[in-house]
Amino acid sequence: MTGFLPSRGAPWRWYWSNPLPHGNNIADFAYHTNHHFVQVTDHGQAYFSDTLVRWDSRDTGTRHSLRGATFLGDRLIISAERGLILWSDDFFRFQQVDLLTENWLESVAASPVRAVAVGDNAAVYLSDDGIRWQLQPVPFTNWLHGVAWGGNVFAAVGDDGLIVTSPDGVEWTSRSVADGNNAGLNRIAWTGNGFVVAGDQFAGSATVIFGNSSGTSWVRQTQSAATGNLLAAAAESPSSRLVTGDFEVRLASGSSVIFWSDQTAPPDGAPPAEYLAAISDGRQYLLGGRTGLTVSSQVASPFPEETQWKAFPSPPRNWLFDVTTARAVSTNVTFVIKDGEVLYRSAVLTNQFYVACGDLATLVTSDTGITWGTSLPPASASNQVYLAIAGNDRGLVSVGSAGTLSFSPVAYETLISTNRISDSTDDLGQVVTNHVTVTNEVNTLGVAWYEMNSTTNLDLLAACANPELYVVAGQGGFVASSPDGTNWTAQVSGSTATLSGLTPWAGGFVAVGDEGTILTSPDAVTWTPRPSGTTNWLFRVHAGPRQLIAVGRNGTLLTSSDSFTWTPRNSGVTNALNDVTRVAGVWFVAGNQGTLLSSTNTVDWALDDQIITGKSLFGLTSRGVQLLTVGIEGIILRTRVTPYPNPMTILDYPKAPEDRVFVFRGELDQRFRLDRGTAVNTLIKGPVLNITDPSGLLLYLDPSTHDLPAQIFAAPTDP
């Protein structure tokens, strides 16, 4: 693959594979009466849905954290980090307004004619169109966290219990709470005839405040039974109000008499989690949390005890510490009917797939890098943490805490299927059903796991394999090897350092670990220490053609061409670097806080500042030209390293004014723009789309109709 060039150089374009619908922290929702839901999140990510079944990402053009969202008429307005405002009229193209301030604008709300954005240092900005904004002087200094419009009044909340109201966003009046309140107030929502406020814990209980429709009267509610910080508020109707936050979802039902219910209660409660955002479209609630957690209510009040909650389906959000690729070989038998006879055909298939491991003995696999399924670990490992995984053509080994060592061998199960191919009539006129039986072999590699004796109770943090030998390592310099993955022999490393990285090498094996430890061995039996020139913990090491790279704490990055002499390189970062791999001639390094580095020569390293997460990344691997990284809270990100060799193909397009359906063919994650016009020289840039199905097909329902007598469509790739 070294003949390929990187598609764009750093940064690469990243997509979420897990969790679903994405792994960004949801800061706010917005809803438009045309049934469009919007999520805004960290790292400039915005997601749209009109069904709550599928959420589509949009390129906003920024990696600033997005904090608030609202609609001013049909115009979407988003407030963001460091005085950034985004606006869009079509949800595809975003325009930026830089207000030239370091203040984060934490929330934005709109009346029918005006938008108000609020944030740090009592910042209040006004706009009548979402494009031109004016800073408004205010008679207070509290930082503001939420603003809402309702009852012909804006109401904003902030630090130290501040509640202020304004009919127009210009003149603001401070309001008091009936029984006093000094808690930080985080969000506010309009209920239809009043306001509901969610705030931090105060005097042993969570802060919930109700306000009347004019915003002149505010009363703290003490019956919610919530004790944690409340971070979001929403209302389905005047008699149904909701607050949520740190493992809290509380629903207030009723008007004159308020009944509070805990919406995390089983069996149909919302999953206990940290919820950061909430909204209602008048029929149901939608909650958003850390790492993209999206939960919707199925039955709304006035019967709170009947409310059911459904989370967007996703594999577990357990932390993932390592990932690798494996090959599964299976026999596929098919049949055809020729001249009335059944002819069998046999084919040997080789499938390369991903396997990742992590907390709570998590083992997940994927054929495509997009959808992931869980595998069942051995019962003895269920409460342990898998920290490393490796394999060869004999099987996979995964190791972890307390000496846990599990093995998944290359093994086969037979799958027998009976196919009904036709109904015929015999000589007596009786209907005869014909069946054909087919037996296939299914490889259980990565699916069936067995516990092995590692000969230690020490934590195991490293694993590697070459075609002949498996090697694992961990605390106290422990090293063990096995030719088959089942029978393990402890070796003497000569070191007491914790070893966390292993790689096979042309001269044998290399291990790295705490205190800058580097060991080499020709056979995994005899180990020799090598000077690293650093005392920083080296977490992982990886071998490429004539090159080794070790990475570790404080941005440490070392290279070696022989495993004996190691050269420090300037990574340009101080974050911990956790793993390294090589794809299509490019070296990649992943680290804490979303650090992703790349280099084509191992000397000069570029930071990918456009990666779509700030969460720590622990593992890297690749299949072909697809690069995959895994990390905390179950996050899995993918990208393609090389260009797409072929342009998009438009298979079908609207041919009449009422037609709206397009069908495109490309490759997974291929990004393109749908342009249109009446002639080539009149093409107008359209929405940016991308292929998300491994089949390479995309069915797109155009929101606009085509009433021109003739149109030309074009789909330029990677706009």
XYZ file of C-alpha atoms in Angstrom:
719
model
C 0.000 0.000 0.000
C 3.016 2.297 0.123
C 2.322 3.507 -3.397
C -0.674 5.505 -2.129
C -0.428 9.076 -0.967
C -2.416 10.396 1.976
C -5.775 11.739 0.834
C -5.326 15.217 2.275
C -2.438 14.953 4.667
C -3.252 15.853 8.243
C -6.005 16.347 9.172
C -8.000 13.355 7.964
C -11.781 13.227 7.884
C -13.117 11.169 10.779
C -16.415 9.365 11.282
C -18.040 7.830 14.357
C -18.342 4.060 14.484
C -19.228 3.848 18.179
C -21.114 4.932 20.209
C -24.123 5.606 18.024
C -25.449 7.960 16.851
C -22.102 9.600 17.762
C -19.686 10.023 20.652
C -19.687 13.779 21.233
C -21.023 15.359 24.425
C -24.434 16.847 23.636
C -24.642 20.445 24.879
C -28.077 21.477 23.603
C -31.040 20.641 21.386
C -33.206 22.721 19.093
C -36.506 21.782 17.479
C -38.354 23.278 14.519
C -42.030 22.675 13.817
C -41.077 21.120 10.478
C -39.945 18.184 12.662
C -36.232 18.893 12.471
C -34.289 18.051 15.629
C -30.795 19.439 16.096
C -28.056 18.346 18.492
C -25.035 20.588 19.053
C -21.933 19.165 20.693
C -18.259 19.576 21.409
C -15.646 19.874 18.628
C -18.010 21.741 16.323
C -20.234 18.761 15.626
C -23.931 19.184 14.779
C -26.382 16.360 14.120
C -29.836 16.464 12.524
C -32.824 14.140 12.539
C -36.442 14.303 11.466
C -37.362 10.830 12.721
C -35.165 10.266 15.811
C -34.200 6.981 14.137
C -31.177 8.316 12.298
C -28.948 11.278 13.099
C -26.896 12.809 10.276
C -23.770 14.842 10.910
C -23.092 18.191 9.267
C -19.789 19.913 8.627
C -20.092 23.222 10.471
C -16.629 24.405 9.465
C -15.356 24.751 13.036
C -14.008 22.644 15.901
C -15.114 25.139 18.526
C -17.412 23.630 21.146
C -21.032 24.333 20.253
C -23.044 25.295 23.325
C -26.563 26.425 22.421
C -29.072 26.257 19.567
C -32.377 27.849 18.594
C -34.470 28.774 15.570
C -35.155 32.381 14.621
C -37.996 31.702 12.223
C -36.547 29.097 9.856
C -32.942 30.111 10.502
C -30.878 27.876 12.773
C -28.609 29.803 15.142
C -25.867 28.131 17.193
C -23.821 29.809 19.933
C -20.342 28.511 20.643
C -16.977 28.759 22.300
C -15.050 32.063 22.257
C -17.775 34.269 20.844
C -18.548 32.214 17.757
C -22.017 32.265 16.205
C -23.095 29.909 13.414
C -26.208 30.243 11.310
C -27.763 28.193 8.531
C -30.935 28.290 6.477
C -30.661 24.802 4.964
C -28.851 22.752 7.683
C -26.048 21.981 5.206
C -24.136 25.233 4.740
C -23.074 27.139 7.842
C -21.950 30.731 8.033
C -19.738 31.954 10.874
C -19.926 35.202 12.832
C -16.935 35.937 15.064
C -17.910 38.325 17.855
C -14.216 38.870 18.723
C -14.471 37.842 22.356
C -13.020 35.079 24.513
C -16.386 34.652 26.245
C -18.158 31.374 25.576
C -21.782 31.886 24.565
C -23.447 29.125 26.549
C -27.037 29.480 25.366
C -29.182 31.175 22.751
C -32.944 31.741 22.494
C -35.219 33.515 20.055
C -38.507 35.341 20.045
C -40.337 35.677 16.720
C -38.186 38.708 15.885
C -34.995 38.617 17.965
C -32.268 36.238 19.141
C -30.418 36.589 22.451
C -27.143 34.789 23.181
C -25.709 34.716 26.715
C -22.507 33.485 28.300
C -19.365 34.171 30.294
C -18.827 37.417 32.204
C -22.500 38.427 31.906
C -22.200 38.492 28.123
C -25.513 39.283 26.387
C -25.648 39.681 22.598
C -28.702 40.672 20.551
C -29.528 40.060 16.892
C -32.605 40.507 14.757
C -31.361 38.243 11.971
C -28.695 35.941 13.487
C -26.027 37.627 11.353
C -25.439 41.055 12.902
C -24.945 41.010 16.671
C -24.628 43.722 19.297
C -23.200 43.428 22.824
C -25.765 44.635 25.321
C -24.696 46.350 28.589
C -26.308 44.713 31.638
C -26.509 45.708 35.336
C -24.947 42.483 36.678
C -21.651 40.551 36.377
C -22.762 36.949 36.880
C -21.831 34.411 34.248
C -24.918 33.249 32.355
C -25.625 29.611 31.482
C -29.127 29.559 30.015
C -31.726 31.704 28.314
C -35.279 31.037 27.109
C -38.120 32.919 25.456
C -41.779 32.596 26.401
C -44.767 34.643 27.503
C -43.387 37.687 25.660
C -40.271 37.740 27.834
C -36.679 36.534 27.746
C -35.474 34.897 30.964
C -31.811 34.113 31.661
C -30.135 32.240 34.517
C -26.570 32.011 35.800
C -24.138 31.903 38.700
C -25.129 32.531 42.325
C -28.816 31.994 41.663
C -29.153 34.849 39.191
C -32.474 35.098 37.342
C -33.043 38.069 35.043
C -35.848 38.894 32.619
C -36.301 41.252 29.701
C -39.131 41.929 27.244
C -36.702 42.673 24.410
C -33.186 41.624 25.488
C -32.230 45.272 26.088
C -33.448 46.163 29.589
C -32.906 43.379 32.161
C -34.498 43.072 35.597
C -33.134 40.850 38.373
C -35.687 38.551 39.992
C -35.681 36.962 43.419
C -36.729 33.456 44.376
C -39.418 33.194 47.041
C -37.454 31.049 49.521
C -33.996 32.228 48.529
C -31.417 30.532 46.370
C -27.681 30.851 45.809
C -27.061 27.779 43.683
C -25.631 28.025 40.220
C -28.453 27.850 37.674
C -27.666 25.971 34.481
C -30.624 25.913 32.084
C -34.124 27.290 31.692
C -37.072 26.207 29.538
C -40.504 27.577 28.649
C -43.409 25.337 29.682
C -46.267 26.979 27.795
C -47.415 29.135 30.707
C -44.228 29.581 32.728
C -40.583 28.593 33.125
C -38.687 25.702 34.674
C -35.075 26.128 35.845
C -32.481 23.422 36.548
C -29.592 24.181 38.905
C -26.815 22.807 41.044
C -27.168 21.090 44.378
C -27.978 23.516 47.185
C -28.656 22.835 50.872
C -28.599 19.069 50.354
C -30.941 18.875 47.371
C -30.995 19.693 43.691
C -32.250 23.100 42.607
C -35.521 23.276 40.675
C -37.317 26.596 40.241
C -40.650 27.375 38.606
C -41.440 30.834 37.221
C -44.744 32.342 36.146
C -45.556 33.365 32.565
C -44.458 36.983 33.030
C -41.200 36.021 34.733
C -42.031 38.117 37.806
C -42.565 35.311 40.341
C -40.098 32.447 41.000
C -40.471 29.626 43.534
C -38.009 26.886 44.408
C -39.475 23.368 44.279
C -38.315 21.129 47.112
C -40.278 17.950 46.372
C -38.368 16.634 43.366
C -36.221 14.322 45.572
C -33.295 14.961 43.214
C -29.957 15.380 44.976
C -27.405 15.769 42.174
C -26.623 18.761 40.016
C -29.324 19.405 37.422
C -27.963 20.526 34.071
C -30.969 20.738 31.734
C -34.688 21.507 31.712
C -37.547 20.914 29.277
C -41.351 20.930 29.186
C -43.810 18.934 27.126
C -46.759 21.023 28.313
C -47.702 23.340 31.204
C -48.486 20.233 33.260
C -45.391 18.248 32.323
C -41.951 19.619 33.216
C -38.647 17.767 33.323
C -35.215 18.383 34.839
C -32.176 16.200 34.365
C -28.477 16.119 35.155
C -25.986 13.994 37.077
C -27.755 10.605 37.082
C -31.058 12.399 37.579
C -34.199 12.512 35.437
C -37.198 13.929 37.323
C -40.628 14.577 35.835
C -43.122 17.015 37.397
C -46.720 16.314 36.404
C -49.808 18.344 37.203
C -50.634 22.014 37.623
C -52.132 22.871 40.997
C -50.811 19.670 42.597
C -47.348 18.626 41.423
C -46.429 14.965 41.347
C -42.724 14.187 40.947
C -41.479 10.882 39.564
C -38.019 9.396 39.129
C -37.688 8.622 35.414
C -34.565 6.466 35.856
C -36.554 3.842 37.742
C -36.693 0.413 36.093
C -37.921 -1.401 34.138
C -38.475 1.224 31.426
C -36.598 4.158 32.916
C -33.974 6.313 31.276
C -30.480 4.821 31.687
C -28.691 6.297 34.724
C -26.182 8.687 33.167
C -24.963 12.272 33.055
C -27.521 14.174 30.984
C -26.454 17.562 29.646
C -29.407 18.579 27.452
C -33.161 18.102 27.177
C -35.997 19.200 24.908
C -39.591 18.364 24.045
C -41.449 18.707 20.769
C -44.778 18.777 22.620
C -45.271 15.022 22.283
C -42.143 13.448 23.745
C -38.941 14.274 25.573
C -35.464 13.936 24.180
C -32.441 13.707 26.469
C -28.788 14.082 25.526
C -25.730 13.168 27.520
C -22.048 12.407 27.470
C -20.587 10.529 24.531
C -23.663 11.040 22.376
C -26.131 9.271 24.647
C -29.564 10.008 23.129
C -32.720 8.886 24.937
C -36.346 9.560 24.027
C -39.586 9.106 25.973
C -42.173 6.766 24.537
C -45.216 7.686 26.637
C -45.607 11.212 27.992
C -47.550 12.592 30.950
C -50.203 12.994 32.361
C -49.384 9.421 33.386
C -45.752 9.684 34.513
C -45.730 6.183 35.914
C -46.341 4.936 32.353
C -43.545 6.923 30.743
C -41.103 4.659 28.949
C -37.641 5.606 27.748
C -35.661 4.260 24.851
C -31.972 4.846 24.245
C -30.534 5.007 20.756
C -29.154 1.478 20.167
C -25.391 1.195 20.598
C -22.864 -1.332 21.873
C -21.598 -0.759 25.432
C -19.810 2.486 26.239
C -17.181 0.621 28.250
C -13.655 1.979 27.851
C -11.667 0.330 25.046
C -7.917 -0.023 25.557
C -6.709 -1.888 22.479
C -7.779 -2.971 19.009
C -6.356 -5.272 16.354
C -7.308 -7.023 13.132
C -7.838 -10.749 12.624
C -8.488 -13.052 9.696
C -11.284 -15.606 9.643
C -11.305 -18.275 6.925
C -14.553 -20.097 6.179
C -16.032 -22.329 3.507
C -19.124 -21.078 1.716
C -21.233 -23.584 -0.219
C -23.881 -22.458 -2.691
C -25.954 -24.287 -5.260
C -27.587 -23.780 -8.642
C -30.182 -25.767 -10.531
C -29.083 -26.876 -13.982
C -31.069 -29.257 -16.161
C -33.126 -30.209 -13.141
C -30.101 -31.185 -11.072
C -28.584 -29.506 -8.041
C -24.980 -28.424 -8.582
C -22.981 -27.429 -5.513
C -20.248 -24.851 -5.532
C -17.683 -24.375 -2.778
C -15.588 -21.280 -2.089
C -13.038 -20.521 0.608
C -13.579 -17.018 1.992
C -11.090 -14.960 3.996
C -12.606 -12.189 6.067
C -10.431 -9.630 7.826
C -12.198 -8.022 10.765
C -11.587 -5.834 13.819
C -11.509 -6.925 17.462
C -11.341 -4.458 20.358
C -11.093 -5.087 24.100
C -11.672 -3.060 27.222
C -13.279 -2.523 30.609
C -15.561 -5.137 32.200
C -14.090 -7.808 29.916
C -15.512 -6.050 26.851
C -14.808 -7.767 23.529
C -16.381 -6.286 20.386
C -15.927 -7.204 16.719
C -16.736 -5.610 13.368
C -16.426 -6.698 9.735
C -16.592 -3.163 8.395
C -15.429 -0.911 11.208
C -18.928 0.619 11.291
C -21.280 -1.692 13.173
C -19.995 -3.620 16.173
C -21.203 -6.715 17.970
C -20.256 -7.977 21.413
C -18.584 -11.310 22.104
C -19.012 -13.254 25.329
C -15.867 -13.434 27.484
C -15.113 -16.389 29.745
C -17.142 -16.242 32.962
C -13.955 -16.017 35.043
C -12.991 -12.781 33.247
C -16.336 -10.991 33.491
C -15.218 -8.533 36.187
C -11.728 -7.974 34.805
C -10.343 -5.362 32.427
C -8.858 -6.401 29.096
C -5.900 -4.118 28.378
C -4.302 -5.590 25.245
C -5.127 -7.893 22.347
C -3.093 -9.545 19.572
C -3.291 -12.502 17.231
C -1.943 -14.624 14.407
C -3.351 -17.340 12.161
C -3.829 -19.666 15.141
C -6.067 -17.323 17.134
C -6.419 -14.236 19.301
C -5.154 -13.587 22.805
C -6.474 -10.847 25.112
C -4.903 -10.029 28.481
C -5.788 -7.810 31.397
C -6.077 -7.224 35.100
C -5.163 -9.855 37.730
C -3.378 -12.054 35.201
C -6.445 -12.465 32.989
C -5.542 -14.250 29.751
C -8.242 -15.311 27.305
C -7.786 -17.115 24.010
C -9.999 -17.361 20.938
C -8.741 -20.116 18.635
C -9.317 -20.554 14.941
C -12.132 -23.111 15.106
C -15.066 -24.071 12.952
C -18.732 -24.787 13.514
C -20.945 -26.350 10.887
C -24.017 -24.445 9.762
C -26.636 -26.555 8.020
C -29.394 -24.831 6.078
C -32.279 -26.292 4.110
C -33.559 -24.337 1.152
C -36.957 -24.780 -0.473
C -36.350 -24.318 -4.177
C -39.592 -25.312 -5.902
C -42.915 -27.086 -5.730
C -43.546 -29.678 -8.443
C -46.286 -32.174 -9.251
C -45.646 -35.922 -9.403
C -47.317 -38.416 -11.742
C -50.310 -38.648 -9.433
C -50.815 -34.904 -9.401
C -49.533 -34.472 -5.838
C -47.556 -31.349 -4.971
C -43.970 -32.208 -4.041
C -41.752 -29.719 -2.221
C -38.077 -29.932 -3.141
C -35.410 -29.079 -0.567
C -31.668 -28.671 -0.858
C -29.432 -29.038 2.187
C -26.256 -26.972 2.345
C -23.536 -27.313 4.981
C -21.160 -24.410 5.570
C -18.245 -23.937 7.947
C -18.305 -20.861 10.182
C -15.118 -19.648 11.845
C -15.666 -18.749 15.526
C -12.468 -16.686 15.802
C -13.137 -13.625 17.957
C -16.546 -14.989 18.987
C -15.751 -17.955 21.254
C -13.250 -17.172 24.049
C -11.639 -19.448 26.649
C -9.755 -18.671 29.839
C -6.087 -19.762 29.954
C -3.580 -20.013 32.789
C -1.199 -17.074 32.462
C 0.864 -18.326 35.448
C 0.495 -14.952 37.251
C -1.961 -12.794 39.157
C -0.188 -9.601 38.108
C -1.893 -7.193 35.709
C -1.035 -7.941 32.082
C -0.857 -4.836 29.892
C 0.808 -5.969 26.658
C 0.395 -8.663 24.017
C 1.848 -9.391 20.587
C 2.276 -12.299 18.204
C 4.356 -13.328 15.223
C 3.483 -16.398 13.089
C 5.180 -18.778 15.558
C 4.795 -17.286 19.024
C 2.522 -15.310 21.342
C 4.091 -13.051 23.968
C 2.391 -11.202 26.863
C 3.831 -8.897 29.527
C 2.792 -6.791 32.518
C 3.550 -5.711 36.039
C 6.896 -6.393 37.674
C 8.556 -7.128 34.362
C 6.466 -10.283 33.923
C 6.773 -11.935 30.506
C 5.245 -15.180 29.259
C 5.187 -16.867 25.857
C 3.215 -19.585 24.112
C 3.477 -21.310 20.729
C -0.250 -22.072 20.570
C -2.040 -19.588 22.842
C -3.055 -22.282 25.313
C 0.141 -23.434 27.060
C 2.083 -20.561 28.587
C 5.594 -20.403 30.014
C 6.801 -17.572 32.257
C 10.112 -16.077 31.155
C 12.691 -13.963 32.973
C 12.801 -10.420 31.606
C 15.431 -9.197 34.075
C 13.324 -6.086 34.757
C 10.939 -5.104 37.530
C 9.301 -2.304 35.513
C 5.710 -2.563 34.395
C 5.735 -3.543 30.720
C 2.838 -2.126 28.686
C 3.938 -2.466 25.055
C 5.134 -5.358 22.890
C 5.804 -5.779 19.200
C 7.341 -8.473 17.021
C 10.423 -7.263 15.168
C 12.709 -8.620 12.464
C 15.250 -9.434 15.177
C 12.714 -10.909 17.598
C 10.631 -8.878 20.048
C 10.687 -5.432 21.678
C 9.033 -4.573 25.013
C 8.564 -1.099 26.519
C 7.265 0.145 29.849
C 7.561 2.281 32.938
C 10.624 4.461 33.655
C 11.520 4.501 29.976
C 12.177 0.773 29.948
C 13.063 -0.866 26.610
C 13.875 -4.579 26.366
C 14.723 -6.651 23.293
C 14.771 -10.405 22.780
C 15.431 -12.736 19.842
C 13.088 -15.420 21.204
C 11.019 -13.967 24.109
C 13.231 -15.986 26.485
C 16.399 -13.926 26.783
C 15.833 -10.215 27.264
C 18.332 -7.365 27.074
C 17.755 -3.810 28.362
C 18.363 -0.948 25.924
C 18.965 2.719 26.802
C 15.967 4.913 25.947
C 17.288 8.262 27.149
C 14.047 8.965 29.039
C 12.378 8.105 32.330
C 8.894 8.719 30.930
C 6.630 5.717 30.793
C 6.632 4.237 27.286
C 3.131 2.869 26.743
C 3.316 1.178 23.349
C 5.769 0.264 20.593
C 5.140 -0.670 16.962
C 7.345 -2.041 14.192
C 7.184 -0.970 10.568
C 9.521 -1.556 7.627
C 13.039 -0.975 9.022
C 11.632 1.278 11.746
C 10.396 1.062 15.337
C 8.458 3.772 17.166
C 7.770 3.902 20.911
C 5.380 6.426 22.465
C 4.526 7.403 26.008
C 3.931 9.942 28.722
C 4.458 13.707 28.255
C 4.404 13.431 24.468
C 7.436 11.127 24.412
C 8.187 9.710 20.967
C 11.286 7.598 20.185
C 12.401 5.978 16.918
C 14.911 3.245 16.157
C 16.091 1.431 13.052
C 17.735 -1.460 14.921
C 15.994 -1.707 18.353
C 19.337 -0.965 20.074
C 19.716 2.796 19.589
C 16.733 5.070 20.155
C 16.354 8.673 19.019
C 13.948 11.156 20.662
C 11.649 13.023 18.271
C 9.710 16.214 18.835
C 6.060 15.204 18.885
C 4.961 18.802 19.410
C 2.600 17.827 22.253
C 2.805 17.135 25.971
C -0.255 14.876 26.198
C 0.343 11.207 26.905
C 0.763 9.224 23.679
C -0.833 5.796 23.938
C -0.423 3.857 20.689
C 1.209 3.954 17.271
C 0.656 2.220 13.922
C 1.479 2.582 10.237
C -1.000 2.725 7.345
C -0.307 3.265 3.646
C 3.120 4.722 4.294
C 1.934 7.068 7.059
C 2.688 6.694 10.764
C -0.113 7.568 13.190
C 0.058 8.164 16.951
C -2.987 8.427 19.243
C -3.057 9.945 22.722
C -4.981 11.625 25.488
C -7.544 14.394 24.920
C -8.100 13.425 21.305
C -4.446 13.739 20.287
C -3.766 12.358 16.807
C -0.352 12.803 15.152
C 0.869 11.729 11.716
C 4.188 11.546 9.906
C 5.527 10.168 6.646
C 9.186 10.219 7.750
C 9.003 9.609 11.570
C 10.861 12.916 12.118
C 8.294 15.611 11.335
C 4.937 15.163 13.050
C 1.680 16.971 12.312
C -1.132 17.408 14.828
C -4.600 16.674 13.507
C -6.506 19.624 14.983
C -9.660 18.709 13.089
C -10.330 15.375 14.795
C -13.929 15.268 16.036
C -13.333 14.291 19.661
C -11.388 15.529 22.657
C -11.622 12.211 24.479
C -8.547 10.089 25.097
C -7.574 7.549 22.450
C -5.828 4.341 23.544
C -5.579 2.020 20.544
C -4.871 2.153 16.796
C -5.098 -0.385 13.989
C -5.958 -0.564 10.303
C -7.467 -2.744 7.613
C -6.384 -1.871 4.100
C -6.496 1.920 3.924
C -9.013 2.301 6.750
C -7.576 3.563 10.048
C -9.375 2.896 13.325
C -8.822 4.303 16.810
C -10.525 3.382 20.110
C -10.655 5.004 23.527
C -12.590 5.978 26.620
C -16.362 5.538 26.927
C -16.341 3.023 24.082
C -15.427 5.522 21.383
C -14.378 4.162 17.994
C -13.430 6.515 15.156
C -12.572 5.619 11.581
C -11.014 7.386 8.605
C -9.701 6.567 5.163
C -6.026 7.387 4.677
C -5.830 7.368 0.865
C -7.876 9.138 -1.819
C -10.959 7.619 -3.363
C -9.877 6.257 -6.748
C -13.280 6.650 -8.410
C -15.781 9.531 -8.533
C -19.341 9.277 -7.315
C -21.968 7.811 -9.639
C -25.523 9.147 -9.811
C -27.658 6.049 -10.388
C -31.013 7.817 -10.285
C -32.227 11.391 -10.027
C -35.503 13.371 -10.192
C -36.929 13.467 -13.702
C -40.161 15.286 -12.933
C -41.007 18.296 -10.749
C -42.570 16.097 -8.072
C -39.639 13.656 -7.940
C -37.275 13.990 -4.990
C -35.277 10.741 -4.861
C -31.575 10.476 -5.687
C -29.569 7.235 -5.631
C -25.765 7.472 -5.453
C -23.033 4.859 -5.635
C -19.562 5.331 -4.190
C -17.420 3.941 -1.398
C -17.827 3.932 2.355
C -17.349 7.428 3.842
C -16.912 8.993 0.405
C -17.970 12.610 0.705
C -19.468 14.635 -2.122
C -21.602 17.664 -2.882
C -24.850 17.653 -4.826
C -24.720 20.613 -7.213
C -27.454 21.582 -9.668
C -28.256 24.075 -12.362
C -29.751 24.509 -15.820
C -26.328 24.374 -17.493
C -22.782 23.415 -16.581
C -21.785 27.050 -16.139
C -24.758 27.743 -13.858
C -24.222 24.971 -11.330
C -25.004 26.073 -7.785
C -23.305 24.426 -4.835
C -25.660 22.151 -2.957
C -25.651 20.088 0.252
C -22.630 18.001 1.245
C -23.460 14.299 1.585
C -21.469 11.177 2.367
C -21.823 7.416 1.962
C -22.392 5.725 5.321
C -23.407 2.249 4.167
C -20.712 -0.377 3.471
C -22.603 -1.279 0.288
C -21.593 2.105 -1.133
C -25.194 3.096 -1.862
C -26.954 6.230 -0.656
C -30.662 6.949 -1.058
C -31.199 10.699 -0.651
C -34.597 12.365 -0.380
C -34.115 15.935 -1.582
C -36.058 18.390 0.587
C -36.678 20.665 -2.429
C -38.777 20.043 -5.517
C -37.504 20.443 -9.064
C -39.781 22.773 -10.953
C -37.333 23.942 -13.601
C -37.873 22.671 -17.172
C -34.394 21.135 -17.213
C -31.721 20.561 -14.590
C -28.154 19.295 -14.509
C -26.867 17.480 -11.431
C -23.221 17.008 -10.485
C -21.572 15.233 -7.539
C -17.979 16.419 -7.022
C -16.091 14.224 -4.531
C -14.462 15.461 -1.317
C -15.632 19.097 -1.556
